[in-house]
């Protein structure tokens, strides 16, 4: 049976994170099992946007550092990479690396920040939803990938971890096209499972020291979970992440898609006992922890599904949401305030995910909320 390592790590103290990451690898047979001397290893971080680490939106630099250090100790050559929303360019990434604290880590360890902005196309005949994927070109020039996700709530997939993190292997604005091509949560998640099988990370590590609850993946609140999770199978690592925040795996659309494909086999959790780390009141607003409800929400007609609401309280008119909207449902009015046409909106929640001012909320239809409250009684 596969094993997933779960290790307590209560804060981002450098020595503590380094010890915890080393223990995760060691419980899985050691970093040398996954990284051979001379291998170029792409460390795929979650660098969703230009945010400082204390906001719990991006993979913490101490976790990135400890993983890169482990790769170096095993004789590998780490390369940090991600393609967040917006254009996949050197200029755009420079600000992200700086603000997220990753440039400082790379300079300290002497490891590379990806500066290859080419795109590669991989055919993937065995794919379920995606038979061909456009990916960041650096993937063709590395020997292995380690996905280092951040445990957060997510409007579309309920939770983001190590599998959804790989969506950053799709270059820049191509992500907008993919949201349009795979508009429903179920279909989008099947594509993500294909993407994971195509990129084939050799190891997955989940930063669940500080997660994000509430309006994740960018508009929520940091919440201490106090754990690092790691293993060979990113779906199993995410399943342990889901359990840590009290979510039934069936309520996470990527986990459900992986299970249906036979990719979420049985596993045992080694390391610290999971019962001692579960956060029972983790706030997951748009869905509940009950999978039946999530299944119901996913089947609702579009008009009844949770909708994006622009509050215009903090909006500075930057236009990121308008550019990111795959359905072209947003336009900026004469006061540079975004207005949404809900009849066109496909409920992908990219506007909420990418708004730098957390001005976009995802709200339930009042009728559905009422049914939900009744269902809880
Ligand atoms: S809602 Fe957010 S992303 Fe859209 S224009 Fe305003 S600040 Fe920018
Ligand atoms: S308005 Fe927001 S949720 Fe609707 S399609 Fe556009 S980006 Fe997606």
Short mmCIF file of C-alpha atoms and ligand atoms in Angstrom, two decimals:
data_model
loop_
_atom_site.label_atom_id
_atom_site.label_comp_id
_atom_site.label_asym_id
_atom_site.label_seq_id
_atom_site.Cartn_x
_atom_site.Cartn_y
_atom_site.Cartn_z
CA UNK A 1 0.00 0.00 0.00
CA UNK A 2 1.19 3.55 -0.75
CA UNK A 3 2.27 5.75 2.12
CA UNK A 4 1.63 9.44 2.69
CA UNK A 5 3.81 11.27 5.22
CA UNK A 6 2.16 13.69 7.62
CA UNK A 7 4.45 15.77 9.80
CA UNK A 8 3.55 18.40 12.39
CA UNK A 9 5.11 21.81 11.70
CA UNK A 10 3.53 24.65 13.62
CA UNK A 11 5.22 27.69 12.07
CA UNK A 12 7.69 28.82 9.44
CA UNK A 13 10.75 28.87 11.67
CA UNK A 14 13.56 27.98 9.27
CA UNK A 15 15.12 25.15 11.27
CA UNK A 16 11.72 23.64 12.09
CA UNK A 17 10.58 23.66 8.44
CA UNK A 18 13.87 22.17 7.29
CA UNK A 19 13.58 19.36 9.85
CA UNK A 20 9.94 18.73 8.96
CA UNK A 21 10.59 18.57 5.20
CA UNK A 22 13.53 16.25 5.80
CA UNK A 23 11.29 14.02 7.92
CA UNK A 24 8.60 13.97 5.21
CA UNK A 25 11.15 12.78 2.65
CA UNK A 26 12.67 10.34 5.09
CA UNK A 27 9.25 8.76 5.84
CA UNK A 28 8.90 8.28 2.08
CA UNK A 29 12.27 6.59 1.68
CA UNK A 30 14.52 9.68 1.43
CA UNK A 31 14.85 12.41 -1.19
CA UNK A 32 17.46 10.21 -2.95
CA UNK A 33 14.62 7.90 -3.97
CA UNK A 34 13.21 10.65 -6.17
CA UNK A 35 16.25 12.74 -7.08
CA UNK A 36 19.44 11.29 -8.51
CA UNK A 37 22.71 13.24 -8.70
CA UNK A 38 22.80 15.68 -11.60
CA UNK A 39 19.03 15.72 -12.16
CA UNK A 40 17.45 19.09 -12.95
CA UNK A 41 14.36 19.23 -10.75
CA UNK A 42 11.58 21.73 -11.37
CA UNK A 43 10.04 22.78 -8.08
CA UNK A 44 6.54 23.88 -9.01
CA UNK A 45 5.40 26.38 -6.41
CA UNK A 46 1.99 28.00 -6.00
CA UNK A 47 2.81 31.66 -6.77
CA UNK A 48 -0.74 32.72 -7.55
CA UNK A 49 -0.03 36.43 -7.35
CA UNK A 50 2.27 39.14 -5.99
CA UNK A 51 1.54 38.61 -2.29
CA UNK A 52 3.78 38.55 0.74
CA UNK A 53 4.10 35.14 2.45
CA UNK A 54 2.13 36.19 5.56
CA UNK A 55 -1.06 36.32 3.43
CA UNK A 56 -0.98 32.51 3.00
CA UNK A 57 -1.81 32.80 -0.70
CA UNK A 58 1.42 31.33 -2.04
CA UNK A 59 3.79 28.52 -1.11
CA UNK A 60 5.84 29.85 1.80
CA UNK A 61 9.47 30.62 0.89
CA UNK A 62 10.76 28.59 3.86
CA UNK A 63 8.99 25.51 2.48
CA UNK A 64 10.34 26.26 -1.01
CA UNK A 65 13.80 26.65 0.50
CA UNK A 66 13.66 23.40 2.48
CA UNK A 67 12.52 21.42 -0.58
CA UNK A 68 15.26 22.96 -2.76
CA UNK A 69 17.80 22.23 -0.03
CA UNK A 70 16.70 18.58 0.12
CA UNK A 71 17.03 18.35 -3.69
CA UNK A 72 20.53 19.83 -3.51
CA UNK A 73 21.53 17.44 -0.72
CA UNK A 74 20.43 14.56 -2.93
CA UNK A 75 22.69 15.92 -5.69
CA UNK A 76 19.95 17.49 -7.81
CA UNK A 77 19.75 20.94 -9.35
CA UNK A 78 16.56 22.75 -8.32
CA UNK A 79 14.72 25.24 -10.54
CA UNK A 80 11.78 27.22 -9.10
CA UNK A 81 8.94 27.77 -11.54
CA UNK A 82 5.31 28.78 -11.89
CA UNK A 83 3.10 30.55 -14.38
CA UNK A 84 0.47 32.49 -12.45
CA UNK A 85 -2.54 34.20 -14.07
CA UNK A 86 -1.70 36.99 -16.50
CA UNK A 87 1.03 37.02 -19.13
CA UNK A 88 3.82 34.47 -18.85
CA UNK A 89 6.71 36.91 -19.13
CA UNK A 90 9.98 37.70 -17.38
CA UNK A 91 8.67 41.10 -16.21
CA UNK A 92 5.52 39.65 -14.71
CA UNK A 93 7.34 36.83 -12.91
CA UNK A 94 10.06 39.15 -11.57
CA UNK A 95 7.59 40.96 -9.31
CA UNK A 96 6.02 37.69 -8.18
CA UNK A 97 9.39 36.12 -7.27
CA UNK A 98 10.36 39.27 -5.33
CA UNK A 99 7.15 39.76 -3.37
CA UNK A 100 6.61 36.07 -2.60
CA UNK A 101 10.13 35.81 -1.17
CA UNK A 102 11.31 33.26 -3.71
CA UNK A 103 14.08 35.34 -5.28
CA UNK A 104 15.76 35.72 -1.89
CA UNK A 105 15.66 31.93 -1.37
CA UNK A 106 17.03 31.25 -4.86
CA UNK A 107 19.91 33.71 -4.31
CA UNK A 108 20.73 32.24 -0.92
CA UNK A 109 20.83 28.64 -2.16
CA UNK A 110 22.29 29.49 -5.55
CA UNK A 111 19.44 27.82 -7.41
CA UNK A 112 17.65 29.00 -10.53
CA UNK A 113 14.41 30.88 -11.08
CA UNK A 114 12.88 29.72 -14.30
CA UNK A 115 13.64 32.22 -17.05
CA UNK A 116 12.45 30.08 -19.95
CA UNK A 117 9.20 31.56 -21.26
CA UNK A 118 8.71 29.19 -24.16
CA UNK A 119 5.66 26.96 -24.56
CA UNK A 120 5.56 23.27 -25.42
CA UNK A 121 2.64 21.15 -26.63
CA UNK A 122 2.32 17.59 -25.40
CA UNK A 123 -0.05 15.09 -26.91
CA UNK A 124 -1.63 12.87 -24.29
CA UNK A 125 -3.76 10.21 -26.01
CA UNK A 126 -4.57 8.48 -22.73
CA UNK A 127 -6.16 11.68 -21.41
CA UNK A 128 -9.78 11.57 -20.35
CA UNK A 129 -10.77 15.23 -20.91
CA UNK A 130 -7.54 16.59 -22.47
CA UNK A 131 -5.69 14.70 -25.21
CA UNK A 132 -3.27 17.56 -25.81
CA UNK A 133 -1.88 20.14 -23.41
CA UNK A 134 0.04 23.38 -23.88
CA UNK A 135 2.61 23.59 -21.11
CA UNK A 136 5.49 25.79 -19.99
CA UNK A 137 8.51 24.88 -22.11
CA UNK A 138 10.90 24.40 -19.22
CA UNK A 139 9.16 21.07 -18.52
CA UNK A 140 10.96 19.68 -21.58
CA UNK A 141 14.30 20.71 -20.09
CA UNK A 142 14.06 19.18 -16.61
CA UNK A 143 14.36 15.58 -15.46
CA UNK A 144 11.74 15.66 -12.72
CA UNK A 145 9.02 17.80 -11.18
CA UNK A 146 8.10 18.24 -7.52
CA UNK A 147 4.72 19.90 -6.95
CA UNK A 148 4.71 22.02 -3.79
CA UNK A 149 1.12 23.16 -3.26
CA UNK A 150 -0.55 25.37 -0.68
CA UNK A 151 -3.64 24.10 1.16
CA UNK A 152 -6.47 26.58 0.54
CA UNK A 153 -10.18 26.65 -0.15
CA UNK A 154 -11.12 27.13 -3.80
CA UNK A 155 -14.36 28.41 -5.34
CA UNK A 156 -14.32 26.02 -8.28
CA UNK A 157 -12.70 22.82 -6.99
CA UNK A 158 -13.51 23.28 -3.24
CA UNK A 159 -9.86 22.88 -2.30
CA UNK A 160 -6.49 23.51 -3.91
CA UNK A 161 -3.41 21.50 -3.04
CA UNK A 162 -0.74 19.69 -5.04
CA UNK A 163 -2.89 18.74 -8.07
CA UNK A 164 -4.58 22.08 -8.74
CA UNK A 165 -1.13 23.64 -8.23
CA UNK A 166 -0.07 22.03 -11.51
CA UNK A 167 -2.47 24.32 -13.38
CA UNK A 168 0.42 26.77 -13.19
CA UNK A 169 2.21 24.50 -15.71
CA UNK A 170 -0.27 25.85 -18.27
CA UNK A 171 1.29 29.06 -19.55
CA UNK A 172 -0.18 32.45 -18.64
CA UNK A 173 -3.24 33.41 -20.60
CA UNK A 174 -3.70 29.89 -22.04
CA UNK A 175 -5.33 29.22 -18.68
CA UNK A 176 -8.15 31.55 -19.71
CA UNK A 177 -8.71 29.44 -22.86
CA UNK A 178 -8.73 26.24 -20.81
CA UNK A 179 -11.34 27.63 -18.43
CA UNK A 180 -13.53 28.31 -21.46
CA UNK A 181 -12.85 24.85 -22.93
CA UNK A 182 -13.51 23.02 -19.62
CA UNK A 183 -16.15 25.27 -18.05
CA UNK A 184 -17.81 23.06 -15.41
CA UNK A 185 -16.04 22.07 -12.20
CA UNK A 186 -16.28 18.35 -13.06
CA UNK A 187 -14.86 18.69 -16.56
CA UNK A 188 -12.20 21.13 -15.42
CA UNK A 189 -11.15 18.69 -12.70
CA UNK A 190 -10.94 15.81 -15.17
CA UNK A 191 -8.60 18.01 -17.21
CA UNK A 192 -6.53 18.72 -14.08
CA UNK A 193 -6.21 14.98 -13.43
CA UNK A 194 -4.99 14.57 -17.04
CA UNK A 195 -2.56 17.42 -16.52
CA UNK A 196 -1.19 15.74 -13.40
CA UNK A 197 -0.79 12.42 -15.23
CA UNK A 198 0.93 14.19 -18.13
CA UNK A 199 3.36 16.27 -16.00
CA UNK A 200 3.90 13.24 -13.73
CA UNK A 201 5.52 14.85 -10.68
CA UNK A 202 7.90 12.50 -8.88
CA UNK A 203 6.90 13.90 -5.49
CA UNK A 204 4.20 16.11 -3.98
CA UNK A 205 4.56 18.24 -0.89
CA UNK A 206 1.70 20.23 0.59
CA UNK A 207 2.35 23.39 2.59
CA UNK A 208 -0.36 23.15 5.21
CA UNK A 209 1.51 25.00 7.93
CA UNK A 210 -0.67 28.06 7.30
CA UNK A 211 -3.57 27.40 4.96
CA UNK A 212 -6.30 29.69 3.72
CA UNK A 213 -9.92 29.38 4.83
CA UNK A 214 -12.95 31.33 3.70
CA UNK A 215 -12.86 32.89 0.25
CA UNK A 216 -9.81 31.07 -1.08
CA UNK A 217 -7.67 30.80 -3.06
CA UNK A 218 -6.87 34.52 -2.66
CA UNK A 219 -9.61 36.34 -0.76
CA UNK A 220 -9.71 34.24 2.40
CA UNK A 221 -7.98 34.34 5.76
CA UNK A 222 -4.76 32.60 6.81
CA UNK A 223 -5.44 29.74 9.20
CA UNK A 224 -2.87 27.69 11.02
CA UNK A 225 -3.15 23.98 10.29
CA UNK A 226 0.36 23.10 11.40
CA UNK A 227 1.34 20.33 9.02
CA UNK A 228 3.35 19.31 6.00
CA UNK A 229 2.13 16.42 3.88
CA UNK A 230 4.18 14.56 1.28
CA UNK A 231 4.15 11.52 -0.92
CA UNK A 232 4.60 10.10 -4.38
CA UNK A 233 0.94 10.31 -5.33
CA UNK A 234 -0.31 13.94 -5.43
CA UNK A 235 -3.94 12.81 -5.22
CA UNK A 236 -3.29 10.92 -2.01
CA UNK A 237 -1.38 13.89 -0.58
CA UNK A 238 -4.37 16.12 -1.40
CA UNK A 239 -6.73 13.58 0.18
CA UNK A 240 -4.79 13.87 3.45
CA UNK A 241 -4.88 17.67 3.04
CA UNK A 242 -8.67 17.50 2.63
CA UNK A 243 -8.97 15.36 5.77
CA UNK A 244 -6.91 17.91 7.71
CA UNK A 245 -9.49 20.61 7.03
CA UNK A 246 -12.43 18.30 7.65
CA UNK A 247 -13.41 17.78 4.00
CA UNK A 248 -14.81 14.55 2.65
CA UNK A 249 -12.56 13.71 -0.36
CA UNK A 250 -15.72 13.25 -2.44
CA UNK A 251 -16.45 16.94 -2.01
CA UNK A 252 -13.20 17.94 -3.75
CA UNK A 253 -13.81 17.72 -7.49
CA UNK A 254 -10.19 16.83 -8.38
CA UNK A 255 -10.16 14.01 -5.82
CA UNK A 256 -13.46 12.69 -7.09
CA UNK A 257 -12.18 12.73 -10.68
CA UNK A 258 -8.96 10.97 -9.62
CA UNK A 259 -10.89 8.31 -7.72
CA UNK A 260 -13.10 7.60 -10.73
CA UNK A 261 -9.96 7.12 -12.82
CA UNK A 262 -8.50 4.69 -10.27
CA UNK A 263 -5.70 7.12 -9.40
CA UNK A 264 -6.57 7.55 -5.74
CA UNK A 265 -5.83 4.07 -4.46
CA UNK A 266 -5.63 2.98 -0.83
CA UNK A 267 -2.84 4.49 1.24
CA UNK A 268 -1.70 4.63 4.81
CA UNK A 269 -0.71 7.78 6.63
CA UNK A 270 2.68 7.61 8.36
CA UNK A 271 4.29 10.12 10.71
CA UNK A 272 2.18 12.12 13.15
CA UNK A 273 -1.37 10.89 13.88
CA UNK A 274 -3.86 12.71 11.69
CA UNK A 275 -6.44 12.95 14.51
CA UNK A 276 -4.11 15.32 16.35
CA UNK A 277 -3.89 17.71 13.39
CA UNK A 278 -7.43 17.97 12.01
CA UNK A 279 -8.90 21.49 12.10
CA UNK A 280 -12.57 20.77 12.65
CA UNK A 281 -13.97 24.27 12.17
CA UNK A 282 -12.06 25.21 9.00
CA UNK A 283 -14.27 27.66 7.12
CA UNK A 284 -15.29 26.38 3.68
CA UNK A 285 -17.98 28.85 2.69
CA UNK A 286 -19.44 28.02 -0.70
CA UNK A 287 -19.66 24.30 -0.27
CA UNK A 288 -20.07 22.21 2.78
CA UNK A 289 -17.94 19.39 4.01
CA UNK A 290 -20.68 17.02 2.93
CA UNK A 291 -20.08 15.58 -0.51
CA UNK A 292 -23.80 15.20 -1.27
CA UNK A 293 -24.22 18.95 -1.13
CA UNK A 294 -21.22 19.54 -3.38
CA UNK A 295 -22.54 17.06 -5.92
CA UNK A 296 -25.84 18.90 -5.86
CA UNK A 297 -24.17 22.33 -6.33
CA UNK A 298 -22.19 21.01 -9.29
CA UNK A 299 -25.38 19.83 -10.96
CA UNK A 300 -27.33 23.05 -10.46
CA UNK A 301 -28.25 25.03 -13.56
CA UNK A 302 -25.74 27.81 -14.10
CA UNK A 303 -28.13 30.55 -12.98
CA UNK A 304 -28.47 28.93 -9.53
CA UNK A 305 -24.80 28.27 -8.95
CA UNK A 306 -22.79 30.59 -6.68
CA UNK A 307 -22.08 33.82 -8.55
CA UNK A 308 -19.26 36.35 -8.49
CA UNK A 309 -20.23 39.64 -6.88
CA UNK A 310 -18.09 42.74 -7.39
CA UNK A 311 -18.41 44.76 -4.19
CA UNK A 312 -16.56 47.83 -5.58
CA UNK A 313 -15.31 48.50 -2.05
CA UNK A 314 -11.62 48.00 -2.67
CA UNK A 315 -11.52 47.88 -6.48
CA UNK A 316 -8.94 50.17 -8.08
CA UNK A 317 -10.09 49.52 -11.65
CA UNK A 318 -6.97 47.54 -12.63
CA UNK A 319 -8.94 45.46 -15.17
CA UNK A 320 -7.30 42.12 -14.23
CA UNK A 321 -10.71 40.48 -13.87
CA UNK A 322 -11.85 41.69 -17.28
CA UNK A 323 -8.70 40.30 -18.94
CA UNK A 324 -8.92 37.00 -17.03
CA UNK A 325 -12.59 36.28 -17.73
CA UNK A 326 -12.77 33.35 -20.19
CA UNK A 327 -16.43 34.04 -20.97
CA UNK A 328 -15.90 37.76 -21.67
CA UNK A 329 -18.66 38.38 -19.14
CA UNK A 330 -16.98 41.39 -17.50
CA UNK A 331 -16.70 44.90 -18.83
CA UNK A 332 -15.35 48.02 -17.19
CA UNK A 333 -17.93 50.82 -16.97
CA UNK A 334 -17.25 54.51 -17.50
CA UNK A 335 -15.95 54.78 -13.88
CA UNK A 336 -13.57 51.82 -14.46
CA UNK A 337 -15.70 49.62 -12.26
CA UNK A 338 -16.18 46.02 -13.43
CA UNK A 339 -19.72 44.96 -14.30
CA UNK A 340 -20.58 41.31 -14.84
CA UNK A 341 -23.12 39.80 -17.22
CA UNK A 342 -24.25 36.75 -15.25
CA UNK A 343 -25.98 35.26 -18.28
CA UNK A 344 -22.55 34.79 -19.87
CA UNK A 345 -20.65 33.92 -16.69
CA UNK A 346 -19.52 30.27 -16.56
CA UNK A 347 -18.78 30.37 -12.80
CA UNK A 348 -15.07 29.66 -13.11
CA UNK A 349 -14.27 32.23 -10.37
CA UNK A 350 -11.05 33.37 -12.07
CA UNK A 351 -12.11 36.96 -11.32
CA UNK A 352 -12.25 36.16 -7.61
CA UNK A 353 -9.01 34.17 -7.73
CA UNK A 354 -6.98 36.85 -9.48
CA UNK A 355 -8.37 40.10 -8.04
CA UNK A 356 -5.42 41.66 -6.22
CA UNK A 357 -7.75 43.72 -4.01
CA UNK A 358 -10.00 40.81 -2.93
CA UNK A 359 -12.98 42.82 -4.15
CA UNK A 360 -14.82 39.85 -5.68
CA UNK A 361 -16.97 37.62 -3.49
CA UNK A 362 -18.63 34.37 -4.47
CA UNK A 363 -22.18 34.27 -3.16
CA UNK A 364 -24.80 31.58 -3.14
CA UNK A 365 -28.15 32.08 -4.73
CA UNK A 366 -30.46 32.97 -1.77
CA UNK A 367 -32.89 30.16 -2.64
CA UNK A 368 -30.10 27.58 -2.67
CA UNK A 369 -28.80 28.97 0.63
CA UNK A 370 -32.21 28.49 2.18
CA UNK A 371 -32.35 24.87 0.98
CA UNK A 372 -28.86 24.32 2.32
CA UNK A 373 -29.73 25.71 5.75
CA UNK A 374 -32.87 23.55 5.85
CA UNK A 375 -30.80 20.53 4.84
CA UNK A 376 -28.49 21.08 7.80
CA UNK A 377 -31.34 21.04 10.32
S1 LIG B 1 -12.42 43.86 -9.18
FE1 LIG B 1 -10.29 43.46 -8.69
S2 LIG B 1 -9.38 42.68 -10.57
FE2 LIG B 1 -11.30 43.67 -11.12
S3 LIG B 1 -10.75 45.77 -11.66
FE3 LIG B 1 -11.29 45.76 -9.49
S4 LIG B 1 -9.36 45.45 -8.38
FE4 LIG B 1 -9.00 44.89 -10.53
S1 LIG B 2 -17.32 36.67 -14.44
FE1 LIG B 2 -15.78 35.68 -13.17
S2 LIG B 2 -16.71 33.69 -12.65
FE2 LIG B 2 -17.84 34.53 -14.40
S3 LIG B 2 -16.84 33.64 -16.19
FE3 LIG B 2 -15.90 35.65 -15.83
S4 LIG B 2 -14.10 35.18 -14.56
FE4 LIG B 2 -15.43 33.38 -14.50
#
